Every structure is written in C-alpha cells, then in structure tokens.
Amino acid sequence: MHAIRMRYQQLSIYTYSGIVLIATNPFQRIDSLYSPDIIQMYSGKRRGELEPHLFAIAEDAYRCMIRDSNNQTIVVSGESGAGKTVSAKYIMRYFATVEDSERPRKHSRGSKGDILSETEQQILATNPIMEAFGNAKTTRNDNSSRFGKYIAILFSDKAEIIGAKIRTYLLERSRLVFQPATERNYHIFYQLCAGATDEEREALGLVPVTEFAYLNQGGDAVIPNVDDAAEFQVTKDSLGTIGVNADIQKKIFEILAALLHIGNITITAGRTDATLHSTEPSLVRVCELLGIDSLSFAKWITKKQIVTRSEKIVTSLNYKQAVVVRDSVSKFIYSALFDWLVFVINKGLASPEVEKSVKSFIGVLDIYGFEHFKQNSFEQFCINYANEKLQQEFNQHVFKLEQDEYVREAIEWTFIEYSDNQPCIDLIEARIGILSLLDEESRLPSGSDESWINKLYTNFDVDKHKNYFKKPRFGKSAFTIHHYAMDVTYESAGFIEKNRDTVPDEHMDLLLATKNDFLKEVIQTSIDINKPEIAASTVKGRPGTLTSRKPTLGGIFKGSLIELMNTINSTNVHYIRCIKPNEGKEAWKFEGPMVLSQLRACGVLETIRISCEGFPTRWTFEEFVGRYYMLVHSSNWTKSITDIANEILKSTITQPDRYQLGKTKIFFRAGMLAYLENLRSQRLNDCAVLIQKNLKRLYFRNRYLEIRKSIIQSQAIFRGYLVRARIEKLRLNNAATKIQSAWRRYYARKCYLDLRNAVVKTQAILRGHMVRKGLLHGRQERAVTTIQRTFRGYIARKDFKADLRKIIIIQSLFRRRQAFQQLKDLKVEARSANHYKEVSYKLENKVVELTQTLATRTEENKKLLQQIEQMETHLSAWQEKHNELQAYTKELEAEAETANEHMKHAQALESKLSELNDMFQKSASKMESLESESETLRKSLTDKSNQLAEAMSLQKQKEESVNNLNEEIEKLKEEIEKLSTYGPATGAYINGNAMNVNSANRAINITSTTKLARSLKRHSLNTTLPAVEPEVSQMTPQKDFSPRPASMAAPPTSPGYFAAFGDAGDDEFYASANIDEEIEKILDSSDVVNMEVAKGLVESLKIPQLSSHSKATANEVLFPAHIINLITFEMWRLGFVKESEVFLALVMQSIQEKVMSFSGDEIISPGAFWLSNVHEMYSFVVLAERNVLENENSTSMSESDLEEYERLVSLVKHDLENLEFNIYHTWMKELKRMLHRMIVPAVIESQSLPGFITNEGNRFFSKILNPSNTPQYSMDDLLNLLNKIYKAMEVYYLEDEVVRQVVIELLKLVGVVSFNDLLMRRNFLSWKRGLQISYNITRIEEWCKSHEVPEGTLKLEHLMQATKLLQLKKASIKDLEIIYDICWTLTPAQVQKLFTQYHVADYEAPISSDILKAIANKAMNNGNDVLLLETVPLDDSGPFEIVEPRQLAALETYIPSWLQVPTLKKLVDLTLRNSSKM
C-alpha cells in the first residue's frame, strides 16, 4: 500500500503487484495517459520495459495470444466507482487502434487522421451503447455499470481483428423502477429527455424528467460535467455504426418512452383490491406506443388468473401487488430490449462467416466488484457470489503460477497453505444451498421471504457451516455470510420477488399479440436467447414425464457464471484490480484504510501472502551477481556466473534453508533481501573508507615526491649554470683563434684570384672582338642579297595578280550578260507548251555532252594530280637537303663562337675559320642554286594548282548547271500538268516563304507557331492540294510522256530548286520542312516513342551513382527530363496535342511506378533523382504556361485551339505537381521508416562517450553478463544515413528549400521519437545516461552546422532539455526552480514523469519526497497534462511545398551514348539539325 500511495502522490495511477496491475482511480480525466501516442509506445514492448499501464497488460495478452496460439482473458474488477468501465473501454480502444510493426494490418494507423476498419469502429461503438443502456449514476460512481459483461475480441490467423462477441450478466432490472436517493435511472432515459427534438417530444409524449415517476426518485437528475443531449447524439451515432438505422432507432425510443409512461400509470387503491381505468392518460399513451389493447392491459394489471386442472380462476390484486405487476412488465420489456441490443451487436460483429475465420480471441471481463452496503439485498448477494468464484479462480491461478515456477526451476519446496473459499461457494451453489432453496421457494405460489429465511436457518445454522453462515443476534429477516473479503449481512426482504422476476402469462400473451412488429421481434429475441436456461430448468416429474418450470434469475445467473468460469479457465488470464482511493470522489485524494480494505477484497494481499509463504524474493543469477559481487574477493570475479553466486551465498548466508538455487534463479525466504542489502551497505562503506585512506596516502605521498623532485631540479639547474658558464668561456677562446686563421687565409686567396681574373677577362675581350667583327661582315652581305631577291619577287607577283583580276572581272561580266539573255530566252520558250519537246530533247543532248565533257575533264584532273604529287615529292627531297646544310652551318657557327676559349689554339682556330669560310661560300652558292630551282618548282606548282582549281570550278559549274536544268525540267513538267488541268498559265506560283520554325536550342517560345500552320504542316506530305485530290487521282499520264530515272530527276523540294530562279533563301525553309516531316513520322509512331521512354528512359535507366570524388553535371543528371521536355516541345510545336497528353500521362505513370518499386536503402538515390527530374519537367510546363499567357493576344491560333492548349498545359502542370508530391511522399515515408529503426538504439541506447558507460540497473558485470547488449545501431549509422540522404539531394541538384524541408522533417522525427521513448523508459534514466544522450545530440548539432541547416537543432529542443534535467542537481527546492528555468519547454507533467522515472545511483542521494510532492503539485495545478510529443506519422511525408520553378533558357539535347533508345536519339539528332538550319 505504501508503494501505491507514493506512486499515486507522484500522479502515477498504475502499479504492478506480482501478476496483478493495480489501477487507482484519479477521479480526474487524464487524456494524455491514453493518447494514440501512448498506445503506440506500448506496442511491441515487453511487460516491465515501460511504466506500469493497462496498455502493457493488453499488449502482453496480445503477444501471448500470438506466441502461444492461446485465448486470453483480461479480468477487470473492483468495487463500484473504481474505474472498471473506463479501464475496459481503454483496453478495447488499444486493441482497435494499435499498430503492430511486426504484424502490419490491412491499414496503417498513426497519431491523427486514422481510418479504422468497419469492424473496429463497430467494436468501439459498443461502448457508448452499453453505457447508455446499462450504466447509471450511483452514490459511488457517476457511470456505474449495472451489469457484467465479457467482450471477446475475435482475431484471425493473421492476428487481425475480425469481430467481437458480448455476453452480459445480471442486468440490475430493479433500477428501472426504483433508485435510492442521489442516484439515477439508466442514462438512456435522461439522454432521450434531453436530446429529443420537439417533434419527437410531441410524438413520444416526453415531459421534463421531474414528471416521470421512474426518473425523479433519486433527486437531482443532472451529473456534473455531463451533457445528456450531447451523449444522446453519440448514442444515436453509435447505433447507426453497428447497423441500427434511424427507423429502428425511432422504434427503440418509442419503447423507452412507453416504459417511462408505464411508471406514470396511476393505480387506485381500494380496501382489498386495486382499480385501473382503461382511459387513464398514461395507460392510453403506453398502449399506443406499444401497440397493445388498453382494456386487456389495464385488466391484467389489477387481476391475476390461477389455472387449475378444471378451471381458470380470476382474482383481484391489491395495490402493492398491482404495482409489482406493472413494474415487472416494464422490467421485462427493458430487459428484452437490452438482450435484443446485445443480439444485434453480436450479429453484426460475430456473423457465422466471422466465426469460421476465428483462430483466437482476447476477452475483456468488466465485472462488478465486491459490494458491502448498510443494507444488502439480492443484487449484492449475486455480485459477491460472482466475486467469490473469481477470487477462487484467482487464488488457484496465482498458486499455480507459483508452483509452476518452483517446478520449472527444480527447487525443493513444500505445499503452501492458502485460504480456499470453496466452502463458501458450496454454501451458495451446492445442491442444497442458498440458491437452490431460493429457487425452490420462488416456485411456490405461496413462497415468501420469511419462509425462505427460516429454511436457511434450519439448514445452515449448524456447526458444519458455522464458519461461513451466521444468524444475526437480533431479528429474523437477515443472514450473514463470511466471504473471502469480509462478513456481509443480507436482508431477505425482496429476495423472492427479485429472484422470480417474471411477467404473468396474461401479460406475456398480450405483449406477443402486439401490433408493434418491432416490440414483438424484441420479445421473441429475448425468449430465444433465454431458451437454454428454460431447457436447463426443465426437471423430471413422474416417470416418463417432464415438468417445465420458469427459470429464476438466480438460476440463470448461476448458469451463466459457470459458463464464464469455464471460459476463463480455458484461457490465459491477466488481472487488473481497480481501486477507489476515497469515498468522496475527490481528485488525487488517498485514504489508506479504504484502499487497504479494497486490496484485501480484491485478493492482492492474499496473493502477497501466498508468495511470502514460499520464496517471495527471487533473482536471476546475473541480477544477483551484478548486485552483490562486492561481497566476495575480486579473485572470484573471473569465474562463471553460477560459481560467483555460490561464493557469495556461502560467504554471506550460513543457513542453507534460507535460499534455494534454481536453474536460472535464486529463491530467498522472506527477510533475506534486507539482510543482503545490509551486508552490501556495510561492504560499500568499508570500501569507501578504504578508498578514502588510500586516496589520502596517495595524495600526501605525491605531495612529498613533488617537493623532493622540485629541490633536486633546482640543484641541477644551478650546477648546470656554473658548468655552462665555464664551457662558454673556453669555447669563445677557441673560436677567436679559428676566426683569425681563417681570415688570413681568405684574404691571401682573394688577392690572387682577383689578379688572375683580370688577366683572363682582358684576353677574352680582345679575342671576342676579332671574331665578332668577321662574322658581322658576312651576315650583312647575306641580308642584303635576301632583301633584294624578296622585293623583286613581290613586284612581279603583284603585277600578275592585278592583270589576272581584271581579266576575270571582264569575263564574268560578259558571261553574266550572256546568261541573263539566255535566261530570258528560256523563260519565253518555257511559256509555250508547244516547244516543250524540243527543249526537252535539247536539254537531254546538252546533258549528254556535259556528261562526256565532265568525264574527259575528270581524266585530265587525275593526270594533273599525279604530276603534282611527283613534283611535291621532289620538292620535299630538296627541302630536306637544304635543311641539312643549314643545320651543318649552324654547327660550324657554334664551333666558331667557342674557338676563343684558349689562347694556345688561336692559330689553329684561325686556320680552321678560313676553311669554314670557304666551305660557307660554297654552301651559299649551292643554296642559291637550290633556291632558284625551288622557286621554279613553286611557280610550276602554282600553275598546276590554278589549273586544277579552274577545272574543279568548271566541274562545279557544270554540276550546278545540270542540277538547275533538271530542276527546270521538273518545274516545266509541273507547269504543263497545271496548264492541262486549269487552263492557260498565269505566270504565278505558290511561295511558302512566310513560315518560320523556332530552333530547339534557342530561347523557348512554344506559341510561336500557330495550330493552323501546324495543321497544314501535317498535310505537307501530300504533293497535291486537298481540294483537288479526287481529280488528280483520276488523271492518267500522257501517251508520249516517258518518266525519267530517279537518278536524273531531283525531287521538287530538294536543295537548289529555288536557287535556279534566284531565290536561294527558300532552300533553307524546305530543308527545315523536310526535317519536320521526319520528326512528324517519328511522332506518328507514338507506340515506339512511348515504349522507349517508358522502358528505356524510365524503367531500365541506370541512375548516376553517388560519388565522393566528382559530381555529375546537370545534363548528366537531368537528361531524362530534358529528353521528355524536348519530345513534348516537338509535339506541341507540330500539333500533336492529344498525343502529348497520352504521352505525358504514360511518362508520369511510369516514373511513379518506378519510384514506388523501391524500398529501404534502395530508394535514397532513385527518389532524389526522379524528384529533381520531375521538378525540371514541371519548370518546363510552367514556362510553357507563362508563354501562353504572354502571347495570348499575339498568337494566330483560334480561340478554341488556344483554350484546348491552355487546358492541356494546366492539366499537365497539375498532374506534375501531384507526381512530385507523390514521389516526395513515397521517398520520405521510406526514409522515415529507415530512420525510425535507428533512432532509439542510436540516440538513446548507444554510449559513445568513454568513461561514462552505464547499463540499466547499474550492473557491474554488464559486459560479462550481456555480451550482446550492444545496440543494433550506433550514432555513426544514423549520421551515415543522414549523410547519404544529404549527398543524394546535393548530387541530384535538389533545391535548397527541399533539402531544408527533408532534413528538418527527419530531425523532427528524431527529436519526437527519442524524447517519447526516453520519457517512457523504466529504470533507465540517470545522469550518466543524460551525459551520453547529450553527447549524441552534440554530434547531430555538429552535423547540422556542417551542412548549413542550423535550424534543424530546434527540433531536438525537448530532448536536449530532458538530458539537461538528468544532469542537473536535484537536492533541494531551489534546484527544482533552476530546473524549471532551464527546461522551460518541458511541461510540468513531463518534468514530473522524468523525475518519477529517474534511477538514483548508489553514489547519489535519493530524491526527497518533498521534491517529488512539489513536482506532483505543480503538474496537478498546471492544467497542461501533455505528456508525449505529438507523434510524427511514418506514413505521412510532412509539410511539402513545391518550390519555385527553375529558370530554363533553352532545351538541352544531351543524351548518353549508352542509352538504348535509337528512336529518341534520331529525334534528338533531327532536332539539332533543324536548329542548325534555322
């Protein structure tokens, strides 16, 4: 109880006591304790890993069901007002909303915006319904359950909720007709009166609550802080959720209103009988609502019929009997309606198909607790009987667990005595027991409470039952039963009537004959549900006959209780005991005696007693050694864990019977833990004294050694100074002597060298002057000769070129005049169709002659080229010889320059110089002859080159003339055909010179070409106009027309066609038109283009890998978007609007499927790569939309075409925005999942700071005992993941805003998950742990600063302040104020939670109770009970805004060579050629 009190004062309402979870009612809403975030925190956690909570019990049951494939039951018990209903409701909510990471369900759940399945919604909807129809306000509880219920949540083989089934026990029917002071009837009646509309009030005859006899007995009908009208709407919505439509709800409310009116039926009392008029207003209203006959109903309320063997006797009832009959009808109808609701719920949640798929279930039993009032009646008797059965099962379960553990650990043990309440149960349910006597008396027509109590005294007031049954000393209407919790005295008044609880047959027949089909269905359903009890109540009479008798309430309850116990015994049971801390329902008030009595009543003390009878304290070997290793010598620490434990036990415990060694645990008798703790404290104190002694000795010894060392160092320094001074003096003397000798030697050598250098320089100057004078004279003579030769050649070439230019000008002018005259003649002749044949024949002859001339000239050119090659060969040989002579001359000059080095060889050099001069003269003369010969060769080569150029120009002119003639022939043919079709020629022709096509490599302007022009271009492949196609197709060629071979006739749109007529600019246009036709052909084959883009460019694309050495260029990263943009541009330019819509839809679908096919680490690079490419496509479409808006007035497109084009661009832009968001969402979802697995092990559990390593529970042998205790991930792993993500975004050119969004969202996830996990850790928080986590946070901060995202650290503020709190001093109230100032972002509830979870180390002083109380008071008075931070959903990418589009100046045409897309490469090549033409 002390532990419960301390935790309750610290605002912790849950406490473990062995296998039992004790839940203390705070009488205050603590929504933060049951938020979705808390639900997810307990998912997958073992019991004891986090703080005690009913979610831990629910999770334990769920895990046991999956692991053992066994059904589970959670028993929630406690007295009225202890919080059983709320606890059961939260357990159901946990099962319906928790997300199991190991076994994901059909849909994912997060912290907000969750969508539950229809079954889960229906399960949660049962709570408001059952509370409205089965709960009421009592003196102890504002929402007391007046019935027991067992909800079995059904699971499939995949551990998914597929349904539920509800069983109810002992609905308190009497509450419908009677309520004690300050209590209320069932909630549904008050909700109906408060929430009904005006039309419903008028139709149902509803009046204020104070005017209904069934509702005004308790006094104040209002519950504080409860809005009955709002609750009524919740009830209606819940009914709709389980499948009860509005029409059925209306009929339910009619029955409820009829029950209220039954209570207002006024019965007139006579002397011996009672009367009731059929025109009584309330009676009439009841009969209208229920559809029954008012005369018959009024008759059988005041009359009863006795059936004998021969006749039926009708007698009158007195007033009390008539009221009882009236109330019994209302109780029966309400009970039937309650049974019908349960049946409808079960029908919807546990259909036959669902039951076939059920593999296991988890049952939640919300049963009434042990009750003891001043006056106890039949209801309290049944409730306490049920608690006796549950307590027996609980004791057996606890003892069995204790026994199983002893057997499992193979220790020696003796049978443990525990109080068995089987005699008390036999007293109640035996063959001749209280219930059997009650049933027997209830079936007698003249049975009474007095007769029944006398039978009890006769049968049980004997020695056999004296320990469990007592007769009061005063009065003869009560009896006392010794229950397991306490003695309870029951008043027998009303037992018989409540046990019968039946409706007269006449009323039953009347109700079954109702015109209200819904009421008939309700009653029939109730009868069918109770058929098993009726069959069980059928007993044998005479041989061969059966006697059918009506079931009693006690018999039904006994049968359902036996069935419940069988269900519980077949499942694995978990216990939650709810405690009511005070009688006045005051928030956070703890009354010790009241709590102690409840602990005794719910069996917790008995559990502790059973445990204490055996070995109440048990430790695993690892825990025991880690706690008490210091009790033995350190030489024993290297042994095995078992040997160390044996050494500790042998050296500390002298009585072997005080402990037992199991297989994995050590079991101790009561009191041994305190004894070992005392020894441990003494040992630690002795060690502390020993450490202090050695530290002091070490300190003074170190001080002495430092003083001694300083003295020795001082002496050494002084002696060294004296020796160094003496040595310095000797060194100076030796240095002076050496300097003098060196200077004298230096001076003498310097004088000698100066004299020698002067003589040598004089000789060198004189000899050099003589040699230079001779060389300069020869150089001047050669220069003069070269200048004269060059000038004379220049004058001759200049005159020749001037004459040649004048001759060419005269010839060109004359030839031009002749060509113009010939052109005029040809045009005149071309207008006459009669001369066509002559011209054709002449041109053919001319072509033949030109062909022959061309062949002759070609042969001549070949001969000339051969001669030129021979001459070039000779020239190159002479040039090589000339180069050799020049090289030899240079060598001689070099030798001549070095001839004056020695005076001894002067004569030899002079003679050799004269010889070289002779050789030079000969070489010079030879050079002159070679130069003259070279000049002759150059001239001949120039002549030959000129002849060759003239021949090539002549050949080119001939080819041009041939082409021109061919074109002119074709032109004449076309004109002849037109003349033959339309008549005489007018001399005009169509010119398409006005069209202009934009280049793909210049600034993008998509609207420069109109849709009309593009439409015409789509038809430019035809050679005739569309309007005359039928006529042209019927034309036949002339008889005398002979088509020419293709090699001799140029196409109409070939280059040079317009050049023949003096308009060469149109050649470029038609060349561009031909390229456009090729592009159109490619785009027409849309299947090929779509396949290459979808397969080659998206699905099988090799994404550029991340590299730390070199960064890929933008073209190498964004080429998929550039190619797609280029195709889109060409489609829009050439009028393929519909095709482009299909193309872009296919591209976006392929990209989305490609990105979604990745998961885990694989998605990091593809996600960033495609996100960047999609944004590039988006930027292109935005630019296109901007161009449309800017050129809306200047474009020549029609209004409808412009609207279609604008619609397409807007649609594509919207789709690209959605695609970019979808890629970002998928990418971030996978990144969060990867990061989420690392956060807790890396940030919370990893210990990177050496010297401050700690372990849960401060185990000394943590490394030895738990070698695999290393976290799965470290901070290096987490930072490597962040680096990889950041590198991908940087390499693939994502915008800085996107990078910042991603990093901040990921760090937000790190901060929230780390803080929430840290807050819920049990026996984990310590100042060392805070230091380790702070170091990990520092590493994240450094990462943020190095990557220029400093604002990301703000997302870790809560975690940073929590670690500061762990490291701060906590010794006084002033320290507490400092903590609140420093940790200002933490709420008082969070601070209180951290203090509660703080694990005080052995070397720390415990946190005083005053500080804990102060923290609890601040948290209680603050009003902000937020505990966990709002969870960052893993299935949501977080806020994402599409950044501004990129600035695009031109369409890029880069395409990798390794890409296997031949059609796309051809399209890109054509686009480049087109751009070069424009």
PDB file of N, CA, C and O in Angstrom, residues 664-703:
ATOM      1  N   THR A 664      17.772 -21.041 -13.269  1.00  0.00           N
ATOM      2  CA  THR A 664      18.127 -19.694 -13.752  1.00  0.00           C
ATOM      3  C   THR A 664      17.987 -18.642 -12.673  1.00  0.00           C
ATOM      4  O   THR A 664      18.394 -17.506 -12.896  1.00  0.00           O
ATOM      5  N   LYS A 665      17.388 -18.994 -11.526  1.00  0.00           N
ATOM      6  CA  LYS A 665      17.117 -18.007 -10.488  1.00  0.00           C
ATOM      7  C   LYS A 665      17.573 -18.533  -9.135  1.00  0.00           C
ATOM      8  O   LYS A 665      17.758 -19.738  -8.924  1.00  0.00           O
ATOM      9  N   ILE A 666      17.702 -17.577  -8.201  1.00  0.00           N
ATOM     10  CA  ILE A 666      17.975 -17.882  -6.798  1.00  0.00           C
ATOM     11  C   ILE A 666      16.753 -17.435  -5.998  1.00  0.00           C
ATOM     12  O   ILE A 666      16.322 -16.278  -6.110  1.00  0.00           O
ATOM     13  N   PHE A 667      16.182 -18.321  -5.190  1.00  0.00           N
ATOM     14  CA  PHE A 667      14.973 -18.044  -4.418  1.00  0.00           C
ATOM     15  C   PHE A 667      15.368 -17.834  -2.961  1.00  0.00           C
ATOM     16  O   PHE A 667      16.124 -18.626  -2.378  1.00  0.00           O
ATOM     17  N   PHE A 668      14.810 -16.769  -2.352  1.00  0.00           N
ATOM     18  CA  PHE A 668      15.135 -16.425  -0.973  1.00  0.00           C
ATOM     19  C   PHE A 668      13.864 -16.411  -0.136  1.00  0.00           C
ATOM     20  O   PHE A 668      12.772 -16.072  -0.617  1.00  0.00           O
ATOM     21  N   ARG A 669      14.042 -16.739   1.107  1.00  0.00           N
ATOM     22  CA  ARG A 669      12.954 -16.614   2.064  1.00  0.00           C
ATOM     23  C   ARG A 669      12.755 -15.135   2.403  1.00  0.00           C
ATOM     24  O   ARG A 669      13.578 -14.282   2.081  1.00  0.00           O
ATOM     25  N   ALA A 670      11.636 -14.898   3.094  1.00  0.00           N
ATOM     26  CA  ALA A 670      11.319 -13.524   3.479  1.00  0.00           C
ATOM     27  C   ALA A 670      12.394 -13.000   4.426  1.00  0.00           C
ATOM     28  O   ALA A 670      12.851 -13.697   5.334  1.00  0.00           O
ATOM     29  N   GLY A 671      12.828 -11.771   4.231  1.00  0.00           N
ATOM     30  CA  GLY A 671      13.802 -11.119   5.087  1.00  0.00           C
ATOM     31  C   GLY A 671      15.226 -11.230   4.605  1.00  0.00           C
ATOM     32  O   GLY A 671      16.095 -10.482   5.076  1.00  0.00           O
ATOM     33  N   MET A 672      15.507 -12.127   3.687  1.00  0.00           N
ATOM     34  CA  MET A 672      16.877 -12.302   3.224  1.00  0.00           C
ATOM     35  C   MET A 672      17.338 -11.142   2.352  1.00  0.00           C
ATOM     36  O   MET A 672      18.527 -10.807   2.345  1.00  0.00           O
ATOM     37  N   LEU A 673      16.430 -10.542   1.639  1.00  0.00           N
ATOM     38  CA  LEU A 673      16.822  -9.410   0.803  1.00  0.00           C
ATOM     39  C   LEU A 673      17.330  -8.258   1.667  1.00  0.00           C
ATOM     40  O   LEU A 673      18.358  -7.640   1.360  1.00  0.00           O
ATOM     41  N   ALA A 674      16.642  -7.991   2.786  1.00  0.00           N
ATOM     42  CA  ALA A 674      17.091  -6.914   3.679  1.00  0.00           C
ATOM     43  C   ALA A 674      18.445  -7.265   4.296  1.00  0.00           C
ATOM     44  O   ALA A 674      19.316  -6.394   4.457  1.00  0.00           O
ATOM     45  N   TYR A 675      18.633  -8.547   4.632  1.00  0.00           N
ATOM     46  CA  TYR A 675      19.918  -8.979   5.206  1.00  0.00           C
ATOM     47  C   TYR A 675      21.057  -8.771   4.208  1.00  0.00           C
ATOM     48  O   TYR A 675      22.121  -8.242   4.560  1.00  0.00           O
ATOM     49  N   LEU A 676      20.840  -9.164   2.955  1.00  0.00           N
ATOM     50  CA  LEU A 676      21.876  -8.989   1.933  1.00  0.00           C
ATOM     51  C   LEU A 676      22.123  -7.511   1.641  1.00  0.00           C
ATOM     52  O   LEU A 676      23.275  -7.111   1.420  1.00  0.00           O
ATOM     53  N   GLU A 677      21.078  -6.722   1.652  1.00  0.00           N
ATOM     54  CA  GLU A 677      21.256  -5.288   1.418  1.00  0.00           C
ATOM     55  C   GLU A 677      22.069  -4.653   2.540  1.00  0.00           C
ATOM     56  O   GLU A 677      22.888  -3.759   2.315  1.00  0.00           O
ATOM     57  N   ASN A 678      21.846  -5.129   3.796  1.00  0.00           N
ATOM     58  CA  ASN A 678      22.629  -4.623   4.924  1.00  0.00           C
ATOM     59  C   ASN A 678      24.105  -4.975   4.750  1.00  0.00           C
ATOM     60  O   ASN A 678      25.000  -4.134   4.960  1.00  0.00           O
ATOM     61  N   LEU A 679      24.381  -6.230   4.365  1.00  0.00           N
ATOM     62  CA  LEU A 679      25.772  -6.625   4.112  1.00  0.00           C
ATOM     63  C   LEU A 679      26.368  -5.804   2.970  1.00  0.00           C
ATOM     64  O   LEU A 679      27.542  -5.392   3.033  1.00  0.00           O
ATOM     65  N   ARG A 680      25.599  -5.564   1.961  1.00  0.00           N
ATOM     66  CA  ARG A 680      26.100  -4.781   0.824  1.00  0.00           C
ATOM     67  C   ARG A 680      26.431  -3.355   1.243  1.00  0.00           C
ATOM     68  O   ARG A 680      27.476  -2.805   0.856  1.00  0.00           O
ATOM     69  N   SER A 681      25.560  -2.761   2.060  1.00  0.00           N
ATOM     70  CA  SER A 681      25.819  -1.397   2.527  1.00  0.00           C
ATOM     71  C   SER A 681      27.073  -1.347   3.377  1.00  0.00           C
ATOM     72  O   SER A 681      27.907  -0.429   3.245  1.00  0.00           O
ATOM     73  N   GLN A 682      27.244  -2.333   4.295  1.00  0.00           N
ATOM     74  CA  GLN A 682      28.449  -2.365   5.122  1.00  0.00           C
ATOM     75  C   GLN A 682      29.696  -2.520   4.260  1.00  0.00           C
ATOM     76  O   GLN A 682      30.721  -1.860   4.489  1.00  0.00           O
ATOM     77  N   ARG A 683      29.604  -3.416   3.264  1.00  0.00           N
ATOM     78  CA  ARG A 683      30.764  -3.632   2.400  1.00  0.00           C
ATOM     79  C   ARG A 683      31.103  -2.375   1.611  1.00  0.00           C
ATOM     80  O   ARG A 683      32.279  -2.007   1.474  1.00  0.00           O
ATOM     81  N   LEU A 684      30.091  -1.710   1.111  1.00  0.00           N
ATOM     82  CA  LEU A 684      30.335  -0.473   0.371  1.00  0.00           C
ATOM     83  C   LEU A 684      30.915   0.606   1.269  1.00  0.00           C
ATOM     84  O   LEU A 684      31.805   1.367   0.855  1.00  0.00           O
ATOM     85  N   ASN A 685      30.441   0.666   2.520  1.00  0.00           N
ATOM     86  CA  ASN A 685      31.007   1.646   3.455  1.00  0.00           C
ATOM     87  C   ASN A 685      32.473   1.328   3.745  1.00  0.00           C
ATOM     88  O   ASN A 685      33.330   2.229   3.778  1.00  0.00           O
ATOM     89  N   ASP A 686      32.787   0.036   3.991  1.00  0.00           N
ATOM     90  CA  ASP A 686      34.174  -0.347   4.235  1.00  0.00           C
ATOM     91  C   ASP A 686      35.042  -0.024   3.017  1.00  0.00           C
ATOM     92  O   ASP A 686      36.175   0.461   3.171  1.00  0.00           O
ATOM     93  N   CYS A 687      34.515  -0.301   1.844  1.00  0.00           N
ATOM     94  CA  CYS A 687      35.272   0.013   0.632  1.00  0.00           C
ATOM     95  C   CYS A 687      35.482   1.514   0.496  1.00  0.00           C
ATOM     96  O   CYS A 687      36.548   1.971   0.062  1.00  0.00           O
ATOM     97  N   ALA A 688      34.457   2.287   0.869  1.00  0.00           N
ATOM     98  CA  ALA A 688      34.600   3.741   0.792  1.00  0.00           C
ATOM     99  C   ALA A 688      35.684   4.225   1.744  1.00  0.00           C
ATOM    100  O   ALA A 688      36.508   5.092   1.396  1.00  0.00           O
ATOM    101  N   VAL A 689      35.710   3.673   2.996  1.00  0.00           N
ATOM    102  CA  VAL A 689      36.763   4.061   3.955  1.00  0.00           C
ATOM    103  C   VAL A 689      38.135   3.665   3.429  1.00  0.00           C
ATOM    104  O   VAL A 689      39.106   4.435   3.507  1.00  0.00           O
ATOM    105  N   LEU A 690      38.217   2.458   2.864  1.00  0.00           N
ATOM    106  CA  LEU A 690      39.492   2.004   2.318  1.00  0.00           C
ATOM    107  C   LEU A 690      39.949   2.885   1.157  1.00  0.00           C
ATOM    108  O   LEU A 690      41.136   3.241   1.059  1.00  0.00           O
ATOM    109  N   ILE A 691      39.010   3.230   0.308  1.00  0.00           N
ATOM    110  CA  ILE A 691      39.356   4.105  -0.821  1.00  0.00           C
ATOM    111  C   ILE A 691      39.802   5.466  -0.334  1.00  0.00           C
ATOM    112  O   ILE A 691      40.785   6.051  -0.834  1.00  0.00           O
ATOM    113  N   GLN A 692      39.083   6.027   0.681  1.00  0.00           N
ATOM    114  CA  GLN A 692      39.486   7.319   1.229  1.00  0.00           C
ATOM    115  C   GLN A 692      40.886   7.260   1.825  1.00  0.00           C
ATOM    116  O   GLN A 692      41.714   8.163   1.634  1.00  0.00           O
ATOM    117  N   LYS A 693      41.193   6.171   2.576  1.00  0.00           N
ATOM    118  CA  LYS A 693      42.522   6.038   3.198  1.00  0.00           C
ATOM    119  C   LYS A 693      43.605   6.002   2.134  1.00  0.00           C
ATOM    120  O   LYS A 693      44.624   6.700   2.231  1.00  0.00           O
ATOM    121  N   ASN A 694      43.399   5.202   1.114  1.00  0.00           N
ATOM    122  CA  ASN A 694      44.414   5.097   0.065  1.00  0.00           C
ATOM    123  C   ASN A 694      44.527   6.370  -0.751  1.00  0.00           C
ATOM    124  O   ASN A 694      45.631   6.739  -1.185  1.00  0.00           O
ATOM    125  N   LEU A 695      43.414   7.047  -0.934  1.00  0.00           N
ATOM    126  CA  LEU A 695      43.477   8.316  -1.655  1.00  0.00           C
ATOM    127  C   LEU A 695      44.257   9.356  -0.876  1.00  0.00           C
ATOM    128  O   LEU A 695      45.052  10.117  -1.443  1.00  0.00           O
ATOM    129  N   LYS A 696      44.014   9.406   0.471  1.00  0.00           N
ATOM    130  CA  LYS A 696      44.778  10.360   1.290  1.00  0.00           C
ATOM    131  C   LYS A 696      46.274  10.012   1.295  1.00  0.00           C
ATOM    132  O   LYS A 696      47.134  10.902   1.186  1.00  0.00           O
ATOM    133  N   ARG A 697      46.606   8.704   1.439  1.00  0.00           N
ATOM    134  CA  ARG A 697      48.012   8.306   1.402  1.00  0.00           C
ATOM    135  C   ARG A 697      48.631   8.686   0.070  1.00  0.00           C
ATOM    136  O   ARG A 697      49.746   9.230   0.014  1.00  0.00           O
ATOM    137  N   LEU A 698      47.919   8.416  -1.005  1.00  0.00           N
ATOM    138  CA  LEU A 698      48.439   8.747  -2.324  1.00  0.00           C
ATOM    139  C   LEU A 698      48.622  10.251  -2.488  1.00  0.00           C
ATOM    140  O   LEU A 698      49.614  10.713  -3.066  1.00  0.00           O
ATOM    141  N   TYR A 699      47.684  11.006  -1.919  1.00  0.00           N
ATOM    142  CA  TYR A 699      47.770  12.463  -2.044  1.00  0.00           C
ATOM    143  C   TYR A 699      49.027  13.004  -1.350  1.00  0.00           C
ATOM    144  O   TYR A 699      49.802  13.774  -1.932  1.00  0.00           O
ATOM    145  N   PHE A 700      49.266  12.618  -0.065  1.00  0.00           N
ATOM    146  CA  PHE A 700      50.420  13.155   0.666  1.00  0.00           C
ATOM    147  C   PHE A 700      51.727  12.605   0.113  1.00  0.00           C
ATOM    148  O   PHE A 700      52.750  13.305   0.114  1.00  0.00           O
ATOM    149  N   ARG A 701      51.738  11.366  -0.337  1.00  0.00           N
ATOM    150  CA  ARG A 701      52.963  10.837  -0.938  1.00  0.00           C
ATOM    151  C   ARG A 701      53.280  11.581  -2.228  1.00  0.00           C
ATOM    152  O   ARG A 701      54.457  11.933  -2.471  1.00  0.00           O
ATOM    153  N   ASN A 702      52.301  11.836  -3.024  1.00  0.00           N
ATOM    154  CA  ASN A 702      52.532  12.599  -4.242  1.00  0.00           C
ATOM    155  C   ASN A 702      53.014  14.010  -3.943  1.00  0.00           C
ATOM    156  O   ASN A 702      53.874  14.552  -4.650  1.00  0.00           O
ATOM    157  N   ARG A 703      52.480  14.577  -2.850  1.00  0.00           N
ATOM    158  CA  ARG A 703      52.923  15.923  -2.461  1.00  0.00           C
ATOM    159  C   ARG A 703      54.397  15.911  -2.048  1.00  0.00           C
ATOM    160  O   ARG A 703      55.175  16.801  -2.433  1.00  0.00           O
TER     161      ARG A 703
END
